[in-house]
mmCIF file of N, CA and C in Angstrom:
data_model
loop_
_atom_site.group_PDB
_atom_site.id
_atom_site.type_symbol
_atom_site.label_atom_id
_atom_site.label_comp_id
_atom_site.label_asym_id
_atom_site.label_seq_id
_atom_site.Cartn_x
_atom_site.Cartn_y
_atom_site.Cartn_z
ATOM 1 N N UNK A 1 -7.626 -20.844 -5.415
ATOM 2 C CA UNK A 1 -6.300 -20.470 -5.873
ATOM 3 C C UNK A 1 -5.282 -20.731 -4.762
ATOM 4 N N UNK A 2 -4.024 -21.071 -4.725
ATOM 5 C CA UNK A 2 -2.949 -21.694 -3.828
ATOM 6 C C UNK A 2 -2.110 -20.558 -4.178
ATOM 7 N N UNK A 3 -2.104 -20.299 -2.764
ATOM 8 C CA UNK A 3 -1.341 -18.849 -2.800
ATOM 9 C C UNK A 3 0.254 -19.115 -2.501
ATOM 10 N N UNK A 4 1.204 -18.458 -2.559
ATOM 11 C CA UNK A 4 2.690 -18.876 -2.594
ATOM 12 C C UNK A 4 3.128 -17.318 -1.569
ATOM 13 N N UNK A 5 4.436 -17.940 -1.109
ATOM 14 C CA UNK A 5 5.271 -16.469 -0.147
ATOM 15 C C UNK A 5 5.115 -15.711 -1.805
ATOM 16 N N UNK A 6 5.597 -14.271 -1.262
ATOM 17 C CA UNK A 6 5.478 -13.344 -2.590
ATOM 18 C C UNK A 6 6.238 -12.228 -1.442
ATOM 19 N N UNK A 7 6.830 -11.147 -2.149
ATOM 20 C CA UNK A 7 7.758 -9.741 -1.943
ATOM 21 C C UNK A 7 7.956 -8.981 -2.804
ATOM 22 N N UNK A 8 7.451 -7.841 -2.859
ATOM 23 C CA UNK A 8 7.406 -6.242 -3.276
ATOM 24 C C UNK A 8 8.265 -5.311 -3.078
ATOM 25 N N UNK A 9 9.071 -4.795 -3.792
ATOM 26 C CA UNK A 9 9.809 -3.320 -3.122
ATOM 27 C C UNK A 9 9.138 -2.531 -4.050
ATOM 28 N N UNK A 10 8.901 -1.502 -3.307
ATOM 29 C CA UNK A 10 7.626 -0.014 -3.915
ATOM 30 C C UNK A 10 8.871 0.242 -4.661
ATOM 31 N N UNK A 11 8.773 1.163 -5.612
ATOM 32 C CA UNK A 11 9.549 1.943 -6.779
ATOM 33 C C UNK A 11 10.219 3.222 -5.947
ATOM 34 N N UNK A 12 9.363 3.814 -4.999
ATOM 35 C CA UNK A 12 10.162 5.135 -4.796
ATOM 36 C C UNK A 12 10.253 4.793 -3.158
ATOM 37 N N UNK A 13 11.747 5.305 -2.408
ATOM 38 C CA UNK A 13 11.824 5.304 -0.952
ATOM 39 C C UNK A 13 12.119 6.583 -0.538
ATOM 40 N N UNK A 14 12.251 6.625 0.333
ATOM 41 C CA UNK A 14 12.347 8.501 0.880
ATOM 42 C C UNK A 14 14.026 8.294 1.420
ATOM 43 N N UNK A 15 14.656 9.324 1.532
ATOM 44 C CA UNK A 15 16.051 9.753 1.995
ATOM 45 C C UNK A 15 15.899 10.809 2.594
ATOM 46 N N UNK A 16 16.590 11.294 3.934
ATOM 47 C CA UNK A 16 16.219 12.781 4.659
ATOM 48 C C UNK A 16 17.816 13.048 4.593
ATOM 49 N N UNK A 17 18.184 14.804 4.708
ATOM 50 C CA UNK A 17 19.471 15.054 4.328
ATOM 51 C C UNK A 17 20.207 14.951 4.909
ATOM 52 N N UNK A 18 20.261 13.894 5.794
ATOM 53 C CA UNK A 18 21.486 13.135 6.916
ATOM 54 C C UNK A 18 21.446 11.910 5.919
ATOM 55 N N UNK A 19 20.800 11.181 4.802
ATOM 56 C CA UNK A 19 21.274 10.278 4.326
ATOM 57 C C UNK A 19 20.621 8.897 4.985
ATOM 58 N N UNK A 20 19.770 9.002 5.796
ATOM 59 C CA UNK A 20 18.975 7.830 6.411
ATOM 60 C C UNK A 20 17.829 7.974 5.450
ATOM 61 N N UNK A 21 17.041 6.250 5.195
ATOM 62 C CA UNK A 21 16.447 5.870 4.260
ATOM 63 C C UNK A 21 15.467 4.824 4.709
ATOM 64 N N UNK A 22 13.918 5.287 3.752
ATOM 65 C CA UNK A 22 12.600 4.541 4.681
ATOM 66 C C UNK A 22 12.475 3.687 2.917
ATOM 67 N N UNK A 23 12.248 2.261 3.381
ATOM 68 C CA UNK A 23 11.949 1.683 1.863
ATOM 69 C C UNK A 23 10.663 0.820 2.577
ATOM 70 N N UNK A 24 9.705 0.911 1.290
ATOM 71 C CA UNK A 24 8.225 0.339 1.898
ATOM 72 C C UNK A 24 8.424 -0.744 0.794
ATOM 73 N N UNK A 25 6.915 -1.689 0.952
ATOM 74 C CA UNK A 25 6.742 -2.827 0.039
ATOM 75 C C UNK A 25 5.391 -3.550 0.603
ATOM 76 N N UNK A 26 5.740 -4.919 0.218
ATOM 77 C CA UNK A 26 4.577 -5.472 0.852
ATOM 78 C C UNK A 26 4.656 -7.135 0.534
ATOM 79 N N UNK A 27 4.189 -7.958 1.110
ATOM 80 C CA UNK A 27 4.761 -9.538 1.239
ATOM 81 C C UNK A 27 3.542 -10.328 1.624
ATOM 82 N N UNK A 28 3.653 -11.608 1.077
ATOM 83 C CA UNK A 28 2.666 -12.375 1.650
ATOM 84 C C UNK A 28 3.612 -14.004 2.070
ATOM 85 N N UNK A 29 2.890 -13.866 3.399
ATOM 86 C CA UNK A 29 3.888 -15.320 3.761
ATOM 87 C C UNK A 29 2.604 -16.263 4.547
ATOM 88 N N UNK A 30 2.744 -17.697 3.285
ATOM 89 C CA UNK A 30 2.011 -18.551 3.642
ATOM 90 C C UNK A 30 2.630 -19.409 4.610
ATOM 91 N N UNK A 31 1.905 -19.687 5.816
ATOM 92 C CA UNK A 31 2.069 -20.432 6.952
ATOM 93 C C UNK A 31 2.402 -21.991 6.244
ATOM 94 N N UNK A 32 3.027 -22.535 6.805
ATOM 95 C CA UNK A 32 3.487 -24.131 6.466
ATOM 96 C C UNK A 32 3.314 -25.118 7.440
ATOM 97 N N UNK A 33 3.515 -26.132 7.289
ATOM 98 C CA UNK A 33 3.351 -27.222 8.463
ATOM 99 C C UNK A 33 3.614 -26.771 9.591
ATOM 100 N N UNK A 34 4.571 -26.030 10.275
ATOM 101 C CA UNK A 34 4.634 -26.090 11.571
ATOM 102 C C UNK A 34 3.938 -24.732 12.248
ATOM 103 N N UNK A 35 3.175 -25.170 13.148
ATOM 104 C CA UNK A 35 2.377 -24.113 13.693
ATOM 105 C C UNK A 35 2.906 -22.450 14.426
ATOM 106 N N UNK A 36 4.187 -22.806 14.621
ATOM 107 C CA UNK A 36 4.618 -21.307 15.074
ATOM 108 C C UNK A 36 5.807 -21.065 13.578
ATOM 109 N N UNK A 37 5.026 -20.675 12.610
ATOM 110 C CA UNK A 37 6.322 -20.332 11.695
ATOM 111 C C UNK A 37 6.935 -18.446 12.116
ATOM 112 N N UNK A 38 7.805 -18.439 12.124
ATOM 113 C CA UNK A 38 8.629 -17.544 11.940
ATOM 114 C C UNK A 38 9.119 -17.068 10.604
ATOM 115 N N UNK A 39 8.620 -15.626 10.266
ATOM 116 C CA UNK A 39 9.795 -14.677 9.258
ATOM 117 C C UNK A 39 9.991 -13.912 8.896
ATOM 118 N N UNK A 40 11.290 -13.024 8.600
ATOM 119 C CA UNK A 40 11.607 -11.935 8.145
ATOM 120 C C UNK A 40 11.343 -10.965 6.708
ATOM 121 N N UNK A 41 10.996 -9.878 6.596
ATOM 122 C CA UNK A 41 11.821 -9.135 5.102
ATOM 123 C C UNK A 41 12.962 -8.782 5.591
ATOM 124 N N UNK A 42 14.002 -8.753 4.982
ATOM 125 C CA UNK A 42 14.960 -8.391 4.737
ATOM 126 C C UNK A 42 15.804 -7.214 4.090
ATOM 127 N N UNK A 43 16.332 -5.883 3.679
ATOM 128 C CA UNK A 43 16.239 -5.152 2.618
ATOM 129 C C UNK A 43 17.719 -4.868 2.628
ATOM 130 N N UNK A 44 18.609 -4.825 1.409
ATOM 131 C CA UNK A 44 19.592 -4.017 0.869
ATOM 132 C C UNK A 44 19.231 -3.252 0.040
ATOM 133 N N UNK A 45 20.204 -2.210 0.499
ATOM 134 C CA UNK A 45 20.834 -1.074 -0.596
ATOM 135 C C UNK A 45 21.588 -0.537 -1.360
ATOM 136 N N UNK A 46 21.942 -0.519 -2.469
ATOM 137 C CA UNK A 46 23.180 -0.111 -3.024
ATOM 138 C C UNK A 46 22.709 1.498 -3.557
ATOM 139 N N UNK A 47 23.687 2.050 -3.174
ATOM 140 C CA UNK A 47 23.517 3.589 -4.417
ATOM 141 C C UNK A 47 25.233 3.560 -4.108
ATOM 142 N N UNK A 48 25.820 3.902 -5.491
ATOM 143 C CA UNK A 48 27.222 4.098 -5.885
ATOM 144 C C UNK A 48 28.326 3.959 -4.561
ATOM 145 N N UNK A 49 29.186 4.106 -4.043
ATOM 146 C CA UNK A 49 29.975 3.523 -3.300
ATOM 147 C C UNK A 49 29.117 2.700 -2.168
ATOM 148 N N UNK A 50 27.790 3.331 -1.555
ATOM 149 C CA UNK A 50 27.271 2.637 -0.629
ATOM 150 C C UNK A 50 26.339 1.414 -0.346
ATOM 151 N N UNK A 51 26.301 0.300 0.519
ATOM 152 C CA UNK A 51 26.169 -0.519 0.301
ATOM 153 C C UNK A 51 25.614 -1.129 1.613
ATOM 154 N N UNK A 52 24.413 -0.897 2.150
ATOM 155 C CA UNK A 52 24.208 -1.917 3.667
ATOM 156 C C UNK A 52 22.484 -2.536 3.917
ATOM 157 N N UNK A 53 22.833 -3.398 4.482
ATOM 158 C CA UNK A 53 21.237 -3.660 5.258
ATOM 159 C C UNK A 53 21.190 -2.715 5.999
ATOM 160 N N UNK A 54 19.795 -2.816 5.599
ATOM 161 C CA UNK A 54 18.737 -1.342 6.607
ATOM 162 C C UNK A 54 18.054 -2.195 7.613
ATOM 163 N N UNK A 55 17.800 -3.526 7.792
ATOM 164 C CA UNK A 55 17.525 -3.966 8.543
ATOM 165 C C UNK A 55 16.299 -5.163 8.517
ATOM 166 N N UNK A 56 15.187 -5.479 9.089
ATOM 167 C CA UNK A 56 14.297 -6.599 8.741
ATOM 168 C C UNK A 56 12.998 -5.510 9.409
ATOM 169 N N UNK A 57 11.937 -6.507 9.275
ATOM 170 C CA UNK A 57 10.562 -6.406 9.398
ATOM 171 C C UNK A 57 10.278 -7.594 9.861
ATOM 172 N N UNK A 58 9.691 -7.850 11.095
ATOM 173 C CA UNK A 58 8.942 -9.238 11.552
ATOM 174 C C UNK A 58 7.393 -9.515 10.328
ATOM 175 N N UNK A 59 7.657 -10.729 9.703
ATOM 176 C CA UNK A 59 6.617 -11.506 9.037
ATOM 177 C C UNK A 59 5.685 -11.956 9.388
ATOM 178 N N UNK A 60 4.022 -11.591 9.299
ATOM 179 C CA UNK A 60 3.283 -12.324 9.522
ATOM 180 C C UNK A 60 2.901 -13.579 8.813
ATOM 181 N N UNK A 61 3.182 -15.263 8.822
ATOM 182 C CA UNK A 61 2.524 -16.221 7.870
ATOM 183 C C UNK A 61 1.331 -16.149 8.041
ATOM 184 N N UNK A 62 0.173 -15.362 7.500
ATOM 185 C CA UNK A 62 -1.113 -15.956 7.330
ATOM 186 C C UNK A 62 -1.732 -16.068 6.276
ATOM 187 N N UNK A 63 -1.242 -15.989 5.001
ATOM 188 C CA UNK A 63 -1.526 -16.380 3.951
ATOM 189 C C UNK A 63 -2.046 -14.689 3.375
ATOM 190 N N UNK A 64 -1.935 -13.568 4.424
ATOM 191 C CA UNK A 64 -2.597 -12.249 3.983
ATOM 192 C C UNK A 64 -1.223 -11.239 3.257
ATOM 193 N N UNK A 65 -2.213 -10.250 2.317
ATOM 194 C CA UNK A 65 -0.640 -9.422 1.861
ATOM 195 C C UNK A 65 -0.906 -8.213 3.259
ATOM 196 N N UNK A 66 0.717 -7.951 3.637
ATOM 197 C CA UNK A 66 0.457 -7.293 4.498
ATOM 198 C C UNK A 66 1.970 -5.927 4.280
ATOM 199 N N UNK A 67 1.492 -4.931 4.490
ATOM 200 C CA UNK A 67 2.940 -3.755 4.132
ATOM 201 C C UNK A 67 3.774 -3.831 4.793
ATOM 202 N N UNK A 68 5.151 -3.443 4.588
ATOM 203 C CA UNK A 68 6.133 -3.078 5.455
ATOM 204 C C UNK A 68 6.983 -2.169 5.053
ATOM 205 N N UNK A 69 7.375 -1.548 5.958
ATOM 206 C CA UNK A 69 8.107 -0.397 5.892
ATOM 207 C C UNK A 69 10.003 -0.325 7.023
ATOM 208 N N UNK A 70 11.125 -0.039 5.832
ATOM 209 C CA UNK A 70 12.016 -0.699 6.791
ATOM 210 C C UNK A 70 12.952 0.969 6.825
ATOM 211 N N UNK A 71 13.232 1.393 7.948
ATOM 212 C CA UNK A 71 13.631 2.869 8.203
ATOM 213 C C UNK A 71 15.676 2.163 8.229
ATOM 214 N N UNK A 72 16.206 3.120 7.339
ATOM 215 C CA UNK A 72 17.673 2.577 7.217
ATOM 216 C C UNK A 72 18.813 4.095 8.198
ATOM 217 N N UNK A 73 18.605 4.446 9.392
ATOM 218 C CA UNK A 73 19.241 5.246 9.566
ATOM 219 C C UNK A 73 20.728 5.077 9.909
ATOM 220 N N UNK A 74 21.545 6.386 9.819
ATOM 221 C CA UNK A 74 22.914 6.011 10.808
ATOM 222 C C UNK A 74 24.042 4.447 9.740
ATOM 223 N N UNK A 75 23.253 4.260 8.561
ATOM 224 C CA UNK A 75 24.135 2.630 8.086
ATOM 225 C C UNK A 75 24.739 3.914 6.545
ATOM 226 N N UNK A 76 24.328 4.697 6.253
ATOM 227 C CA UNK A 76 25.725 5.362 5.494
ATOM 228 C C UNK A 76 24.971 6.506 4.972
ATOM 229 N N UNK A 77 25.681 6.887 3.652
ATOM 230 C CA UNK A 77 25.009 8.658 3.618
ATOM 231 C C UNK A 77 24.461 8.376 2.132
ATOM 232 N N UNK A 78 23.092 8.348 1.999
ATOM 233 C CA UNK A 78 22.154 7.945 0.985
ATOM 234 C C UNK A 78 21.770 9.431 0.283
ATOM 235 N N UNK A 79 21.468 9.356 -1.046
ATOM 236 C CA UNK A 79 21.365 10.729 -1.121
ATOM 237 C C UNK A 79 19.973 10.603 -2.666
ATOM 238 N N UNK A 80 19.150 11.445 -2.696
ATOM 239 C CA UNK A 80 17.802 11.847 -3.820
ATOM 240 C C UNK A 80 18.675 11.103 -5.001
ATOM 241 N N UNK A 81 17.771 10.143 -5.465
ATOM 242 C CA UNK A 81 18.031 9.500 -7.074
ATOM 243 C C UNK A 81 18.207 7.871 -7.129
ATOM 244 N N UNK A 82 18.636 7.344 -8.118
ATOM 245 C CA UNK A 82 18.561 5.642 -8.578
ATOM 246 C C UNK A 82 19.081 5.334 -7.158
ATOM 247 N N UNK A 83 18.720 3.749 -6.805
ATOM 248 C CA UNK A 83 19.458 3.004 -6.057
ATOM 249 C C UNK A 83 18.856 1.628 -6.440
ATOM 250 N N UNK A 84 19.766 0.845 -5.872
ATOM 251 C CA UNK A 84 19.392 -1.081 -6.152
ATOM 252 C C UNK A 84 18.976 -1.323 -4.970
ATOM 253 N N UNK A 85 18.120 -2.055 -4.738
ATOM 254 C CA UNK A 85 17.752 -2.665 -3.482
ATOM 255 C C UNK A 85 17.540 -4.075 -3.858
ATOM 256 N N UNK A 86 17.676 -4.633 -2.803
ATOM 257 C CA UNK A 86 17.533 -6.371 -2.848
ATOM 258 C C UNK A 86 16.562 -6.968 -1.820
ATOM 259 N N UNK A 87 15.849 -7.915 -1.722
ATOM 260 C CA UNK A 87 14.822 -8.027 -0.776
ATOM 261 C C UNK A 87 14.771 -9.354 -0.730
ATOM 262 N N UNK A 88 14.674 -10.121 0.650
ATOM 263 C CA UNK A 88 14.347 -11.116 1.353
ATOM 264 C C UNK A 88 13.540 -11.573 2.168
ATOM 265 N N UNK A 89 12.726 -12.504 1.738
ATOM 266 C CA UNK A 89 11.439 -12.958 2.610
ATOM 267 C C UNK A 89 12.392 -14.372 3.138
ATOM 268 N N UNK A 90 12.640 -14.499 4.191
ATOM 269 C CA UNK A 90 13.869 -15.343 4.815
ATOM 270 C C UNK A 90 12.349 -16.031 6.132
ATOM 271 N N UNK A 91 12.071 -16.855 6.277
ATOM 272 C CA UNK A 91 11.073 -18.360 7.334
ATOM 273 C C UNK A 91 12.277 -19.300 8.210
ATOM 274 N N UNK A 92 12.081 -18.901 9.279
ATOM 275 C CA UNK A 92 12.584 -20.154 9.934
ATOM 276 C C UNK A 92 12.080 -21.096 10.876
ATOM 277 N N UNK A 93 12.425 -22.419 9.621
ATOM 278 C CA UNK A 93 11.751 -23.157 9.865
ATOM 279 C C UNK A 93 12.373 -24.214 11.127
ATOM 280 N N UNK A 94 11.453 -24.519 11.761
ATOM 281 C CA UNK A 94 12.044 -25.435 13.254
ATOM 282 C C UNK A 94 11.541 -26.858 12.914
ATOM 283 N N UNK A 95 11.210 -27.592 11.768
ATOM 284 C CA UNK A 95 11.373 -28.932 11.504
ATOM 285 C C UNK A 95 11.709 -30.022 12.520
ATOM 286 N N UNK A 96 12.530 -30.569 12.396
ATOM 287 C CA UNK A 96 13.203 -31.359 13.606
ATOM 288 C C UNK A 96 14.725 -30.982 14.147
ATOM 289 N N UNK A 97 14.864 -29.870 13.761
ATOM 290 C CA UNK A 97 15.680 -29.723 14.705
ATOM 291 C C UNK A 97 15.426 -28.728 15.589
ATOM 292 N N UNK A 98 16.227 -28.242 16.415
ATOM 293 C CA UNK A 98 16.213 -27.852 18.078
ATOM 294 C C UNK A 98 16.534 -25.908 17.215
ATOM 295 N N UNK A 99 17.133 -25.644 16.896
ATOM 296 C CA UNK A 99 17.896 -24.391 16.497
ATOM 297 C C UNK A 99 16.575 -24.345 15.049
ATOM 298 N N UNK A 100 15.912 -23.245 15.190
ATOM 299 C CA UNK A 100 15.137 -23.236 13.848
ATOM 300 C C UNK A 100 15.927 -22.508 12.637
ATOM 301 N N UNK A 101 16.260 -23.180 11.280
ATOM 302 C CA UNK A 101 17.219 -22.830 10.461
ATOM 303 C C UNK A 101 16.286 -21.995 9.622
ATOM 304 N N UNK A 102 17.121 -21.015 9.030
ATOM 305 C CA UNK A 102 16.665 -19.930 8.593
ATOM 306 C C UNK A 102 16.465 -20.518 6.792
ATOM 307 N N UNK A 103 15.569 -20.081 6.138
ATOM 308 C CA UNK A 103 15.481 -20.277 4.743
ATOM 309 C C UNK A 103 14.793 -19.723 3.613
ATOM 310 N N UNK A 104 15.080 -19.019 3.012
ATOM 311 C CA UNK A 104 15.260 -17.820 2.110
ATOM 312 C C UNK A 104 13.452 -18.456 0.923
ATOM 313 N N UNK A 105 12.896 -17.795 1.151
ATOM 314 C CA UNK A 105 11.627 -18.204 0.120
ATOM 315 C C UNK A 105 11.586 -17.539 -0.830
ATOM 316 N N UNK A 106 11.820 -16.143 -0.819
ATOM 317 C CA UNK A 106 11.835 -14.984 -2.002
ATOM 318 C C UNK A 106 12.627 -14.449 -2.089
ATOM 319 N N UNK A 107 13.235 -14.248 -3.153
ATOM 320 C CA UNK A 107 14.343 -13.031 -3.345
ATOM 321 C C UNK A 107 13.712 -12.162 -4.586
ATOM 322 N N UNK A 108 14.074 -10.513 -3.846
ATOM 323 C CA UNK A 108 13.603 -9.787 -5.354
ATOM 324 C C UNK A 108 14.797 -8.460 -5.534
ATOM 325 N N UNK A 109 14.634 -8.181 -6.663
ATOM 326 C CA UNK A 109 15.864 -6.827 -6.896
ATOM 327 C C UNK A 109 14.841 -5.951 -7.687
ATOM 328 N N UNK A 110 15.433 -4.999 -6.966
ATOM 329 C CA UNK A 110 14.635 -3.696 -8.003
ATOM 330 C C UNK A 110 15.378 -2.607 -7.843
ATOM 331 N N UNK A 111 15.329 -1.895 -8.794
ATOM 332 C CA UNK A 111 16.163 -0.328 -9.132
ATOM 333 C C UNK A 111 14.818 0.504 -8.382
ATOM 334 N N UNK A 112 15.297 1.662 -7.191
ATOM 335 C CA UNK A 112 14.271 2.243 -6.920
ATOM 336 C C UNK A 112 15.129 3.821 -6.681
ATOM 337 N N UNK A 113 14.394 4.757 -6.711
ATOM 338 C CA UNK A 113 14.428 5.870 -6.675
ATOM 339 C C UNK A 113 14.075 6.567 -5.078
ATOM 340 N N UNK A 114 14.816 7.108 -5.091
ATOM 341 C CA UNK A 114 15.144 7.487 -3.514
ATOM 342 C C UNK A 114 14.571 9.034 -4.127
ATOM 343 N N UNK A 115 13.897 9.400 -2.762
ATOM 344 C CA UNK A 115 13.131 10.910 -3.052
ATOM 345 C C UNK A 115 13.531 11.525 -1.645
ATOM 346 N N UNK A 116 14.277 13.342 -1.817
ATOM 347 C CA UNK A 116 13.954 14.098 -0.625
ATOM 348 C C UNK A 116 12.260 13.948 0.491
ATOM 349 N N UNK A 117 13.255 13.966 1.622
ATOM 350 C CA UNK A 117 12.324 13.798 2.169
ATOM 351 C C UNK A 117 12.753 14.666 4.141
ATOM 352 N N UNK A 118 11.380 15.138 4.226
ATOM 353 C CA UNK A 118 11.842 15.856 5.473
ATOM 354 C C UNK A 118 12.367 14.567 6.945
ATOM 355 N N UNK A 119 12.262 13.415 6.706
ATOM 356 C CA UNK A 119 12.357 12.260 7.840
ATOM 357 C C UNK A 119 11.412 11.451 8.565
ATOM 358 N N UNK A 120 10.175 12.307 8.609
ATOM 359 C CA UNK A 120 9.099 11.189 8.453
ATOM 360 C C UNK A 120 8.488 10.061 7.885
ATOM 361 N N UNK A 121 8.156 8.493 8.428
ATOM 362 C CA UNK A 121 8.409 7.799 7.346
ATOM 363 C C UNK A 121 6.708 7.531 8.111
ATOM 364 N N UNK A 122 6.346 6.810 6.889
ATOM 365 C CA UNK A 122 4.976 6.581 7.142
ATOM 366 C C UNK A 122 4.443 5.340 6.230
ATOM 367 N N UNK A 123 3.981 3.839 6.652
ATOM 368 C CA UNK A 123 4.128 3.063 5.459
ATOM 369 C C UNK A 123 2.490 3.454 4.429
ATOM 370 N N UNK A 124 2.863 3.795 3.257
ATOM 371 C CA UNK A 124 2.137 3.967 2.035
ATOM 372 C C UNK A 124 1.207 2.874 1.768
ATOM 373 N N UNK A 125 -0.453 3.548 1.969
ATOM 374 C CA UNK A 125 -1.580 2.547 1.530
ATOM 375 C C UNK A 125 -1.614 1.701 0.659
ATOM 376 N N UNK A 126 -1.083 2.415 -0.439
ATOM 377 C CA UNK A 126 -1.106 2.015 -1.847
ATOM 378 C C UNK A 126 -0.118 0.763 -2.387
ATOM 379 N N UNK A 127 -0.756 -0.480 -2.767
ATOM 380 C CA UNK A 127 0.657 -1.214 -3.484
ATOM 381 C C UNK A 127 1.299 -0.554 -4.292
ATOM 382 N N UNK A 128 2.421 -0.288 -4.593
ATOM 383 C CA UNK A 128 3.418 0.072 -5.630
ATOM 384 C C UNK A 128 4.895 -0.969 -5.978
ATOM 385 N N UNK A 129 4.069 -2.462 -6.299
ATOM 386 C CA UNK A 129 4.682 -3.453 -6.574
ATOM 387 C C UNK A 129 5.138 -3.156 -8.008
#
């Protein structure tokens, strides 16, 4: 079977009552021609006025699914219930040129549910693709 990049956002993320936010998932990034590939997840958030990247996750390409977990603190005041998130499996690739250009393999959106949470984030065994 020929496996392809792939990206997950779990259904539920945690929020602690300062409004900082842990969103888990899980990704598979197949290595390509060039031997040092480089890449990111990526994650947005929307819940009603608010709106930011929480930040990235370094990518392993080895063709394995592997979890990630991206902690969003201090980027606005998140609060228990619906939110949109958007997700990016972003490779940069160093081809022939000198500057390795960045290039987007997966994009995914999902409505996820933000749950109280005391601030501990911990990434979850379980797929919840």
């Amino acid at each position: 079977m020929l496996w392809t990049d792939d990206l997950t956002i779990d259904r539920t993320g945690d929020v602690t009552p300062d409004g900082s936010v842990s969103l888990y998932g899980s990704y598979r990034c197949v290595p390509g021609e060039s031997e040092n590939v480089r890449a990111s997840v990526l994650i947005t958030l929307a819940q009603g006025q608010e709106r930011h990247g929480l930040g990235g996750h370094n990518a392993v390409c080895d063709g394995q699914r592997h979890r990630w977990v991206i902690d969003g603190a201090d980027v606005g005041r998140y609060g228990p219930g619906p939110a949109d998130a958007e997700g990016t499996l972003l490779k940069f690739d160093d081809g022939d040129s000198v500057v390795p250009l960045p290039r987007t393999t997966v994009g995914v959106e999902r409505e996820v549910r933000l749950v109280a949470s005391r601030g501990t984030s911990s990434v979850p065994t379980a797929v919840d693709g």
